[in-house]
mmCIF file of C-alpha atoms in Angstrom:
data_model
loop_
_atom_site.group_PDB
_atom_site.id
_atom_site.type_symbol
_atom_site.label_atom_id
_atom_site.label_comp_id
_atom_site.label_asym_id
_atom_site.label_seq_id
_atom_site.Cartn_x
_atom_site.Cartn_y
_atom_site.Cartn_z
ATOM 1 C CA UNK A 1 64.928 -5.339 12.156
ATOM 2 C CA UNK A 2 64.051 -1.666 11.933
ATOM 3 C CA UNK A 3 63.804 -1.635 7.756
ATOM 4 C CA UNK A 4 61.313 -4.782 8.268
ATOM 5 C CA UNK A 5 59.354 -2.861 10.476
ATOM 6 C CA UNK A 6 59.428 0.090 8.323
ATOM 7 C CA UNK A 7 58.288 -2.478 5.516
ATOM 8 C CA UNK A 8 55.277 -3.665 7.949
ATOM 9 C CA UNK A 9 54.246 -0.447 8.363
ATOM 10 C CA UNK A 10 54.312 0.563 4.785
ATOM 11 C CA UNK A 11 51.778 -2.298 4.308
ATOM 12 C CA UNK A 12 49.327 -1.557 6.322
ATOM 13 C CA UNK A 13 49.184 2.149 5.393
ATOM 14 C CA UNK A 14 48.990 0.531 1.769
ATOM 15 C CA UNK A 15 46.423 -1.597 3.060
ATOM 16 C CA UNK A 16 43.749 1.538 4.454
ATOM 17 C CA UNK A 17 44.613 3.082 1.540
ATOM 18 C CA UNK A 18 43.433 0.249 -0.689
ATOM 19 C CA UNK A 19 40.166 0.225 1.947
ATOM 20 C CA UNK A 20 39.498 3.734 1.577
ATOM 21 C CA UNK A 21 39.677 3.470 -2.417
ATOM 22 C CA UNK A 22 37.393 0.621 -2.499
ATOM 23 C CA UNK A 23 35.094 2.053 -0.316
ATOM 24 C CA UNK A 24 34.957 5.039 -2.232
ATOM 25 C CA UNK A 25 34.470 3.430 -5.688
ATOM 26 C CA UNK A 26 31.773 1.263 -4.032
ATOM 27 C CA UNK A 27 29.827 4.763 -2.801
ATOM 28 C CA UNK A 28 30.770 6.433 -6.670
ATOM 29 C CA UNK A 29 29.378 2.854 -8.683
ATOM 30 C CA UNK A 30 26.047 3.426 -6.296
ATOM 31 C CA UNK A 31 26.062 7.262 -6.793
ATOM 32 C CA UNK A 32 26.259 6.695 -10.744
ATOM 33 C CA UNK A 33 23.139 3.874 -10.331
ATOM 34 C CA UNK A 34 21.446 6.247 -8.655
ATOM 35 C CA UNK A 35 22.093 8.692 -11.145
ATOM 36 C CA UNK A 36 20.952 6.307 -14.048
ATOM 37 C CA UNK A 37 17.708 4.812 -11.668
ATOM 38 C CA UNK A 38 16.694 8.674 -11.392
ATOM 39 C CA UNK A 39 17.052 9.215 -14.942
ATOM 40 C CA UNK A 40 14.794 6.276 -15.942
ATOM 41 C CA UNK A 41 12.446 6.128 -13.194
ATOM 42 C CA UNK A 42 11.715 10.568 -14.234
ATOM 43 C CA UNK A 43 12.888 11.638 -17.657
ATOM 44 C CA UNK A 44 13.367 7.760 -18.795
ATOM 45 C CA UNK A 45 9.713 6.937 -18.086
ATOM 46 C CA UNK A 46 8.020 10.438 -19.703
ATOM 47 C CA UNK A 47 9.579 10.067 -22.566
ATOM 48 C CA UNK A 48 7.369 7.565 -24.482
ATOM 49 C CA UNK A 49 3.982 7.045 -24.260
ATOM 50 C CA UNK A 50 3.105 4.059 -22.489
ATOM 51 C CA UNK A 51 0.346 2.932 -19.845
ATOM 52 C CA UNK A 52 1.186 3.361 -16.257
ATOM 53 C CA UNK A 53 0.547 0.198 -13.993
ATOM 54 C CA UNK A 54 0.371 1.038 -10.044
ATOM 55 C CA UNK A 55 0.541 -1.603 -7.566
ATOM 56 C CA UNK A 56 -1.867 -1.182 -4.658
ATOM 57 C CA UNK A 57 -0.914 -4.359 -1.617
ATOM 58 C CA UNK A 58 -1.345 -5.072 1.661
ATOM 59 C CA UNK A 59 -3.277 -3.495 4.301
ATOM 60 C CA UNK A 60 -3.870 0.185 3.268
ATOM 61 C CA UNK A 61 -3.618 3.198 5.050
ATOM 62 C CA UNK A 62 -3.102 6.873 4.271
ATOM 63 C CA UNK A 63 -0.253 7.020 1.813
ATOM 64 C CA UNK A 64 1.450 10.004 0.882
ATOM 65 C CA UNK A 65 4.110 8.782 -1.205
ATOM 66 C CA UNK A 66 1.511 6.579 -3.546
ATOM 67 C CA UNK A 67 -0.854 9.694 -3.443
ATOM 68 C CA UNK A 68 2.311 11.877 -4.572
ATOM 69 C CA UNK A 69 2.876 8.919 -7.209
ATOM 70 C CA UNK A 70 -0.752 9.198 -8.615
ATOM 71 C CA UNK A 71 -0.638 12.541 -8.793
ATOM 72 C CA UNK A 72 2.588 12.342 -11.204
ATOM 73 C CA UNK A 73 1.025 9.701 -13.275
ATOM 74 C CA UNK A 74 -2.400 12.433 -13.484
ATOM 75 C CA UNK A 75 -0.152 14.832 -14.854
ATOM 76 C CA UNK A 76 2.214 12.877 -16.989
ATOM 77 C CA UNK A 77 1.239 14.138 -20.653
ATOM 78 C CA UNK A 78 3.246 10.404 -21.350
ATOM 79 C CA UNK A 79 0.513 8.228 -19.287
ATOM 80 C CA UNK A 80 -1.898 7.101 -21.901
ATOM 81 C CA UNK A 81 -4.099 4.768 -19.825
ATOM 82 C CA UNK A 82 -3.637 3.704 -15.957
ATOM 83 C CA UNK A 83 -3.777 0.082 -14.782
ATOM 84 C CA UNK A 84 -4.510 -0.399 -10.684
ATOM 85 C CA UNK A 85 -3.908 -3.937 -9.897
ATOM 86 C CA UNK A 86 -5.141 -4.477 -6.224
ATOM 87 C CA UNK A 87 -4.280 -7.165 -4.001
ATOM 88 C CA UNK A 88 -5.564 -6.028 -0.274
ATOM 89 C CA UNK A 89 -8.009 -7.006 2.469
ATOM 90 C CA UNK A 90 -8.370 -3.661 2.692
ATOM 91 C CA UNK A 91 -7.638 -1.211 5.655
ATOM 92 C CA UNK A 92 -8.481 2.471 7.356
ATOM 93 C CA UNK A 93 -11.487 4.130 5.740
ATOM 94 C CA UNK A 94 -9.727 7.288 5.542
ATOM 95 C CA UNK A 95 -6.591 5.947 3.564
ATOM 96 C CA UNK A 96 -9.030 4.082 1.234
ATOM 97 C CA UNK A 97 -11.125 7.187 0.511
ATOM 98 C CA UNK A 98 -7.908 9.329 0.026
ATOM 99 C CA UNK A 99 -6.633 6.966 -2.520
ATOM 100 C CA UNK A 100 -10.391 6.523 -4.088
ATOM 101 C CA UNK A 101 -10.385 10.554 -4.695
ATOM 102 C CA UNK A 102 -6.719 10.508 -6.305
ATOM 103 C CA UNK A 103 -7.871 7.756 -9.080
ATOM 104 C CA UNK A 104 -11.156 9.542 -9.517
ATOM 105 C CA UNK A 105 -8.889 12.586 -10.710
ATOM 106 C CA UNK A 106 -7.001 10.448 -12.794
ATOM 107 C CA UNK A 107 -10.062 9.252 -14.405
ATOM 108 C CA UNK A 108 -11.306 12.543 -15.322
ATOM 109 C CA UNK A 109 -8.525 12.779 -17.545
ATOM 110 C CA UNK A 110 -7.396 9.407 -18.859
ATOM 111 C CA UNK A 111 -9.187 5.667 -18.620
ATOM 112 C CA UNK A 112 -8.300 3.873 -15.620
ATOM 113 C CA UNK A 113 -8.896 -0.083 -15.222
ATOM 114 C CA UNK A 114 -8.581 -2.065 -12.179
ATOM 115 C CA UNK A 115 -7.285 -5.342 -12.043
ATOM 116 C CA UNK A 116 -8.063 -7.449 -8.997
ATOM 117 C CA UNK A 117 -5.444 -10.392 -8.490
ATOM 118 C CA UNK A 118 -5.994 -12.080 -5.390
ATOM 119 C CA UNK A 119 -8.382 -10.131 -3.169
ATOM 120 C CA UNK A 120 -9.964 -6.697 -3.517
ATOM 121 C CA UNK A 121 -12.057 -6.530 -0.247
ATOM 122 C CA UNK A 122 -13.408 -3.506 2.286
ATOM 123 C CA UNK A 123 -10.847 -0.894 1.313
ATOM 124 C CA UNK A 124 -9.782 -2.726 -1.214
ATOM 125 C CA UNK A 125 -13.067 -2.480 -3.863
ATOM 126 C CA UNK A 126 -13.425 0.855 -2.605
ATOM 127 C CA UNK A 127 -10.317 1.674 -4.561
ATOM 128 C CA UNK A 128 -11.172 -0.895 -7.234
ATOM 129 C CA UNK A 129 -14.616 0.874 -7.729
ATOM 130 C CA UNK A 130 -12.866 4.306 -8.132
ATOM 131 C CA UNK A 131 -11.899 3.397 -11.581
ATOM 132 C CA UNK A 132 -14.078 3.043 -14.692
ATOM 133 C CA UNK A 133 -14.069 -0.465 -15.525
ATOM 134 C CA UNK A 134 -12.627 -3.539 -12.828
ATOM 135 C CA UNK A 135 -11.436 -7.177 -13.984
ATOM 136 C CA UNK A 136 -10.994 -9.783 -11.642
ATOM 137 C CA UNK A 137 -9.961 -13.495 -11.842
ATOM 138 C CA UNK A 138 -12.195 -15.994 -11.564
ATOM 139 C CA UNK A 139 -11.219 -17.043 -8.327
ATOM 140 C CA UNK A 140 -10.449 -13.463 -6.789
ATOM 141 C CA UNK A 141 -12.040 -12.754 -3.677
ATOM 142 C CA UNK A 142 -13.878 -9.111 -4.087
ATOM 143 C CA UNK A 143 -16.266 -7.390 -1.957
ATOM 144 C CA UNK A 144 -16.611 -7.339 2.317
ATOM 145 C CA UNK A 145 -18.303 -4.210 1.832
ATOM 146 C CA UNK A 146 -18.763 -3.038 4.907
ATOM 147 C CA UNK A 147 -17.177 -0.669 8.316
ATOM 148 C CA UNK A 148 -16.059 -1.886 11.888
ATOM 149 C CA UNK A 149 -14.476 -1.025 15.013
ATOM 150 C CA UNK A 150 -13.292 -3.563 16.876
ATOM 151 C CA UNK A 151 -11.838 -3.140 20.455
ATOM 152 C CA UNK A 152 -10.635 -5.831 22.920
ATOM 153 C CA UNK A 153 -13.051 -6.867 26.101
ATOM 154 C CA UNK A 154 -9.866 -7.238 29.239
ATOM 155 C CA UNK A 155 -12.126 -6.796 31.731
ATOM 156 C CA UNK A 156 -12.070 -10.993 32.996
ATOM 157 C CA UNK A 157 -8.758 -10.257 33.247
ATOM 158 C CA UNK A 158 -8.043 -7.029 35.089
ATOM 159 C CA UNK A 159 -10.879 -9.023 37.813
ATOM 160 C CA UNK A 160 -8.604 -12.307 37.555
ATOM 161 C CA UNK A 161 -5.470 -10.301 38.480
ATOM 162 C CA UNK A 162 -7.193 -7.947 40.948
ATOM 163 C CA UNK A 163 -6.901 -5.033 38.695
ATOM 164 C CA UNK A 164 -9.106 -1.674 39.027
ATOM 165 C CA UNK A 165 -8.881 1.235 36.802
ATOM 166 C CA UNK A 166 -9.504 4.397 38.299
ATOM 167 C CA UNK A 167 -10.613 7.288 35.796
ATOM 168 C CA UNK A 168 -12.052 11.055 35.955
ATOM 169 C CA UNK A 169 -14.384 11.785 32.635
ATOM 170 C CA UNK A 170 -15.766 15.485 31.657
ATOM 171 C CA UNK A 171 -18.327 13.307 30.151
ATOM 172 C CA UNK A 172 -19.873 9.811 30.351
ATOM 173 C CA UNK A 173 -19.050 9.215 26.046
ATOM 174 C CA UNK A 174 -15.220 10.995 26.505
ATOM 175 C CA UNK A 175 -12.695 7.919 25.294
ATOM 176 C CA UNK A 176 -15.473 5.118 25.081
ATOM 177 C CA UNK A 177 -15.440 2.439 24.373
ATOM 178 C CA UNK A 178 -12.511 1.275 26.457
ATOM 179 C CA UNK A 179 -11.548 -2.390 26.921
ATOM 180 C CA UNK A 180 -10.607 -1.568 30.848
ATOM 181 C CA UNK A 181 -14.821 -1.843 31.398
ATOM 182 C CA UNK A 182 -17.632 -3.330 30.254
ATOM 183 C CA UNK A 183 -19.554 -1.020 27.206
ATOM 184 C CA UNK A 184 -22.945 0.483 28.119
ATOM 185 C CA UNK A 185 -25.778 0.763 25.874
ATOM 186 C CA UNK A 186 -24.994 4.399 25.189
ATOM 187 C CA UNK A 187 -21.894 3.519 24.539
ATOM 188 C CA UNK A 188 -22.450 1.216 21.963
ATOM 189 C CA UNK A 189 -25.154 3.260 20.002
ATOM 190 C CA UNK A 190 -22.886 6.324 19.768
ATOM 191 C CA UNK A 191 -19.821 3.677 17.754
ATOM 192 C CA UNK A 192 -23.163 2.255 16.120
ATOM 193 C CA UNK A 193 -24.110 5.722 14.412
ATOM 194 C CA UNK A 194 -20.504 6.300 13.671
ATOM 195 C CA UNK A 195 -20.381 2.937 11.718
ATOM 196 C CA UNK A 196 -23.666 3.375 10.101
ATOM 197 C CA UNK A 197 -23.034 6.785 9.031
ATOM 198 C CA UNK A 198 -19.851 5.434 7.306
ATOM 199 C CA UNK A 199 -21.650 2.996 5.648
ATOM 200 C CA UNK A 200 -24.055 4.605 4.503
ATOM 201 C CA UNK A 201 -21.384 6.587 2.486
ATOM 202 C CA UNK A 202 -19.646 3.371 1.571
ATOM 203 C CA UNK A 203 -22.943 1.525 -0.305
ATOM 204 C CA UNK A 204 -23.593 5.011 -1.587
ATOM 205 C CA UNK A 205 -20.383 5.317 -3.301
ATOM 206 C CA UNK A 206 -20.595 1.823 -4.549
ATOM 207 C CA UNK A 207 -24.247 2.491 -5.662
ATOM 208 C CA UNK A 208 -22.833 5.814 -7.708
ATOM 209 C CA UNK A 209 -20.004 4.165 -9.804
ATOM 210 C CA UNK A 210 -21.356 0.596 -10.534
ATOM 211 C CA UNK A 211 -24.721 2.502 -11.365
ATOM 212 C CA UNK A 212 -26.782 -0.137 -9.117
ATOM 213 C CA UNK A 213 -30.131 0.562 -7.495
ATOM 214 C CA UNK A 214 -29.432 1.223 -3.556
ATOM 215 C CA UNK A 215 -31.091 -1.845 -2.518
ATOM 216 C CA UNK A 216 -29.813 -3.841 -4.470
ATOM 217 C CA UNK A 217 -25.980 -2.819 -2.964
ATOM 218 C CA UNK A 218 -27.261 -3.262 0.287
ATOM 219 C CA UNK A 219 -28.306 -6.689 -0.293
ATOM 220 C CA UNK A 220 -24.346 -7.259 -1.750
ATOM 221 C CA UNK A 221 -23.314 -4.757 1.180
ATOM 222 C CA UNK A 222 -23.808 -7.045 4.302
ATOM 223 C CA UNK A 223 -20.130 -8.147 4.720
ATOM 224 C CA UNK A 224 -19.969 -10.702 2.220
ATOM 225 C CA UNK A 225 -17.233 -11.495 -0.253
ATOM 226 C CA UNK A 226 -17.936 -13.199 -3.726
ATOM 227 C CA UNK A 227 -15.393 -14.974 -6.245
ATOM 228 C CA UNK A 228 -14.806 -13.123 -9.282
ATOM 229 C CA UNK A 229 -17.011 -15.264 -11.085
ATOM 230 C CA UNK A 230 -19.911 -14.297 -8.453
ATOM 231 C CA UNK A 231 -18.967 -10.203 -8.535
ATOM 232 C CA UNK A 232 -19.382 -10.822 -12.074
ATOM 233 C CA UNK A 233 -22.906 -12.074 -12.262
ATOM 234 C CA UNK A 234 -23.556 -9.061 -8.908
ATOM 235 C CA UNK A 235 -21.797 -6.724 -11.269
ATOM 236 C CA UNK A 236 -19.815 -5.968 -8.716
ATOM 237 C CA UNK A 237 -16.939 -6.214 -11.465
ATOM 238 C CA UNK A 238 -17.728 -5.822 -15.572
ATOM 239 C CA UNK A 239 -15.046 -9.050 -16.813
ATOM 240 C CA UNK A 240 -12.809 -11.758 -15.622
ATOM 241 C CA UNK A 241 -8.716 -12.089 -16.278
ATOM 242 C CA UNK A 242 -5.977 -10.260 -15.526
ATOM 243 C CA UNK A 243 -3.617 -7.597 -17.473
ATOM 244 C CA UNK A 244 -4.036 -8.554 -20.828
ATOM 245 C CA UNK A 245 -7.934 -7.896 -20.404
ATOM 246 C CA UNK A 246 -7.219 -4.731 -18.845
ATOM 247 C CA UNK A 247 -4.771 -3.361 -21.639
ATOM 248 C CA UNK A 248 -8.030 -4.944 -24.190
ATOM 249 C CA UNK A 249 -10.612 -2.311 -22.513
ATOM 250 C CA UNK A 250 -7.749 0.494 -22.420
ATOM 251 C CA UNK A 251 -7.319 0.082 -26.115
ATOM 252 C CA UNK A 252 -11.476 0.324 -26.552
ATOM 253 C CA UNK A 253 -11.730 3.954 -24.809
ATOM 254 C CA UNK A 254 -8.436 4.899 -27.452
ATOM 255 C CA UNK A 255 -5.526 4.063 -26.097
ATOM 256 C CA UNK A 256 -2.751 3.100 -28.549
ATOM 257 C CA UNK A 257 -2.121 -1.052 -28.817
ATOM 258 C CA UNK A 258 1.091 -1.122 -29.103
ATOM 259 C CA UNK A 259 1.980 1.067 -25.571
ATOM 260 C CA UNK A 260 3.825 -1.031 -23.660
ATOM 261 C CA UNK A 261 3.017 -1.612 -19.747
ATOM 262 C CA UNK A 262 5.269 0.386 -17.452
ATOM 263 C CA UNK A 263 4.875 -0.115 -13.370
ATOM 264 C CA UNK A 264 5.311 3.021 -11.684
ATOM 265 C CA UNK A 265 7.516 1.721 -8.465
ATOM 266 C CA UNK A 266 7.760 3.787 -4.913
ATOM 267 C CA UNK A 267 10.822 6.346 -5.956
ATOM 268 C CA UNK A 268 13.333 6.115 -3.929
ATOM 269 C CA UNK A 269 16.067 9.026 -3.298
ATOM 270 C CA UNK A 270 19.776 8.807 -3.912
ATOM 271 C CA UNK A 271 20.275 7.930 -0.498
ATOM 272 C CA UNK A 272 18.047 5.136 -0.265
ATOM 273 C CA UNK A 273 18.835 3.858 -3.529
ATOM 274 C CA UNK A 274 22.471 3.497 -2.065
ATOM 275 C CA UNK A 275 21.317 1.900 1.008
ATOM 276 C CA UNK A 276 18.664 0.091 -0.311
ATOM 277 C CA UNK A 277 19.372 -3.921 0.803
ATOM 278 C CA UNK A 278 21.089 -5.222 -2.526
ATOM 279 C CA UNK A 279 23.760 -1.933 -2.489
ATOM 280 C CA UNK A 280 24.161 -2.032 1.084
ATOM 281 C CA UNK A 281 25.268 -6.105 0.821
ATOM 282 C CA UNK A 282 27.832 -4.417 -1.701
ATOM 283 C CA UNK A 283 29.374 -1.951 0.041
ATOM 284 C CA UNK A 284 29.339 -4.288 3.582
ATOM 285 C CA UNK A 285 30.999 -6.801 1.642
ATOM 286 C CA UNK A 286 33.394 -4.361 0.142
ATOM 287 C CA UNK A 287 34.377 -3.468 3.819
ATOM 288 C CA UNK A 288 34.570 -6.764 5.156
ATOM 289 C CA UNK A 289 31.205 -6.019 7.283
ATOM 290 C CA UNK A 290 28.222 -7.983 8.243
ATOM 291 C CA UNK A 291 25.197 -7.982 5.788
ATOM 292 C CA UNK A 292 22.455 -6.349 7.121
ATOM 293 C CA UNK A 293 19.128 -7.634 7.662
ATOM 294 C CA UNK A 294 15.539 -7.526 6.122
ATOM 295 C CA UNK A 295 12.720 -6.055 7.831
ATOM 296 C CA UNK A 296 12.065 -8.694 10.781
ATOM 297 C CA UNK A 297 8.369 -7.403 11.326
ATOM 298 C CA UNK A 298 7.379 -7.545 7.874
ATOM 299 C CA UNK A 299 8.663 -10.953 7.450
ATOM 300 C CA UNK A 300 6.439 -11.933 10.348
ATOM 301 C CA UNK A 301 3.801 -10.130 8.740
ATOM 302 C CA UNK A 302 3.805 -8.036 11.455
ATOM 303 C CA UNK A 303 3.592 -4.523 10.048
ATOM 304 C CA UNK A 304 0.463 -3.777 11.092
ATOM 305 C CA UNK A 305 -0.695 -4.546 14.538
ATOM 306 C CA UNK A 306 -2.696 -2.006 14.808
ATOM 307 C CA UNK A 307 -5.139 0.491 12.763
ATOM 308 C CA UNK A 308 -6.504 3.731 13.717
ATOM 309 C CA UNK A 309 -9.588 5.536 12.899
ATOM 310 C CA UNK A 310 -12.826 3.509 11.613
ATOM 311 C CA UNK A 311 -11.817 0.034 9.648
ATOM 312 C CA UNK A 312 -12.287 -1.301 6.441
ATOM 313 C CA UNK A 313 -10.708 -4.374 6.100
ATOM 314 C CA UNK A 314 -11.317 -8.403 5.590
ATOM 315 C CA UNK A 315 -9.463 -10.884 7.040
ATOM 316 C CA UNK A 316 -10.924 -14.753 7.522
#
C-alpha cells in the first residue's frame, strides 16, 4: 500500500511538472512570435520601399497611437507614397483636426491619396480632404459637412417624477446648457457662436484644399451627404474606385509601380502580442482554462456612448 502511494504521488508531481513545462513553452513560442511580429512590423517593414496604407474606422477621436503611427510612416525614408482609406461617420472635431494636421505633414513630404470605402462623412472628409487627391466608390457616402452639439431635454421627466434640481452659478452661462432645465435664449446663442465659429473653420478648410470658391462650399456645407458619384460632379472628390485607382495617381506624382501595398497595423507590445485573443486561447487551452472573451461593448457597438467636446459626426 505505501509503495502505491509513493507511485501516486510520483505522478502527480510528474504531472505539475509536465504543466509547468507546457506552460512555459507556450509563454517562450509567444515570446519568439513576438520577437519575429516586432521584427517585421519595424526593421521588416523599412527595409523595402513600398507604399504605406493606414486604416482610419469608426467613430474618431483623438488618437495618439495612430498619430504616433503617422508620424513613423512621415519619417520612414522606406514610405514611398501613403494610402488613407477611410471608413467613418466621423467624430470629435478636435481628434479630426489632430489627425488632418498629421497627414498634412505627411504630404509635405510624400503624395498621400485617400480612399473612401463606405462613408467618409463630418470628421471623416475632414481627414479625407487633408490629403492631395481622394477616390471614392460610386456608392460611398461622403460629405455631412457640418458641427453640432447635441444635449438631451429631461426636464418632462424630472416634473413627471417630482424631481427639482437645486444649483448655485458664479454666472448665468457657467455649465449651460444642461438637460436638468429648459435652455434660454442666451443660452442657446452662446453654443450657436461656438458652432458657427467652428464651422466657419470647417468650410474654410474645405474651401483651401479642394480650391473651391467659399460659396460654393457653403452651398455643399449645409449637412448634406452625396454618393461618390455626386462628390464627384461637387468635386468634393477628384475620381471614383478604390485601391487600385489610388496606387494609379501615386504612380503619376513618381512613385515606383511595382511597390507593393503594405498596411501599417496598430503595434502592439510584447505583452499584448502574447495576450492578444488568438495567443491567449493558446495558452488557456494549454492550461486547461476557460477561453476568454471578446470585447462585449464593441460587439454591441457600444464603444462609444458618448463624445466630448464639439461633434463632427453623421449618423442616419
Amino acid at each position: 500500500m505505501a509503495q502505491r502511494a509513493d507511485d501516486l504521488i510520483d505522478r502527480r508531481r510528474l504531472r505539475r511538472k509536465l504543466t509547468f513545462w507546457r506552460a512555459l513553452t507556450v509563454v517562450l513560442v509567444a515570446l519568439a512570435i513576438a520577437g519575429i511580429a516586432s521584427w517585421f512590423r519595424d526593421d521588416g517593414l523599412s527595409a523595402v520601399s513600398h507604399i504605406a496604407k493606414v486604416k482610419i474606422e469608426g467613430t474618431i477621436t483623438q488618437d495618439d497611437k495612430l498619430l504616433e503611427r503617422l508620424e513613423r510612416i512621415r519619417k520612414s525614408s522606406r514610405v514611398a507614397g501613403v494610402i488613407v482609406q477611410i471608413n467613418s461617420p466621423g467624430g470629435t472635431t478636435t481628434g479630426g483636426e489632430s489627425i488632418y494636421e498629421a497627414i498634412r505633414k505627411i504630404a509635405a513630404e510624400k503624395p498621400v491619396v485617400a480612399e473612401v470605402s463606405t462613408l467618409a462623412a463630418s470628421a471623416g472628409y475632414m481627414i479625407a480632404s487633408a490629403t492631395d487627391h481622394i477616390v471614392a466608390r460610386q456608392s460611398s457616402i461622403v460629405g455631412s459637412i457640418g458641427v453640432l452639439i447635441q444635449y438631451p431635454d429631461v426636464t418632462g421627466l424630472m416634473d413627471k417624477m417630482g424631481i427639482k434640481l437645486e444649483e448655485v452659478k458664479s454666472s448665468p452661462l457657467k455649465a449651460a446648457p444642461s438637460p436638468f432645465k429648459p435652455t434660454t435664449e442666451e443660452e442657446r446663442a452662446m453654443v450657436r457662436r461656438l458652432i458657427m465659429d467652428s464651422y466657419d473653420w470647417f468650410v474654410g478648410l474645405v474651401a483651401e484644399r479642394r480650391s473651391l470658391p467659399r460659396d460654393q462650399v457653403l452651398t455643399l456645407a449645409d449637412g448634406s451627404i452625396f454618393t461618390g458619384r455626386q462628390a464627384l460632379q461637387n468635386k468634393l472628390v477628384d475620381s471614383l474606385g478604390g485601391e487600385d485607382e489610388a496606387v494609379a495617381w501615386l504612380e503619376s506624382q513618381g512613385v515606383g509601380p511595382d511597390l507593393r501595398v503594405i498596411e501599417w497595423k496598430p503595434s502592439e507590445g510584447a505583452t499584448g502580442l502574447i495576450w492578444s485573443q488568438a495567443l491567449a486561447r493558446t495558452v488557456a487551452r494549454a492550461l486547461g482554462l476557460p477561453e476568454p472573451s471578446g470585447d462585449v461593448l464593441k460587439e454591441l457597438g457600444m464603444e462609444r456612448l458618448f463624445l466630448d467636446g464639439l461633434v463632427s459626426r453623421w449618423h442616419p
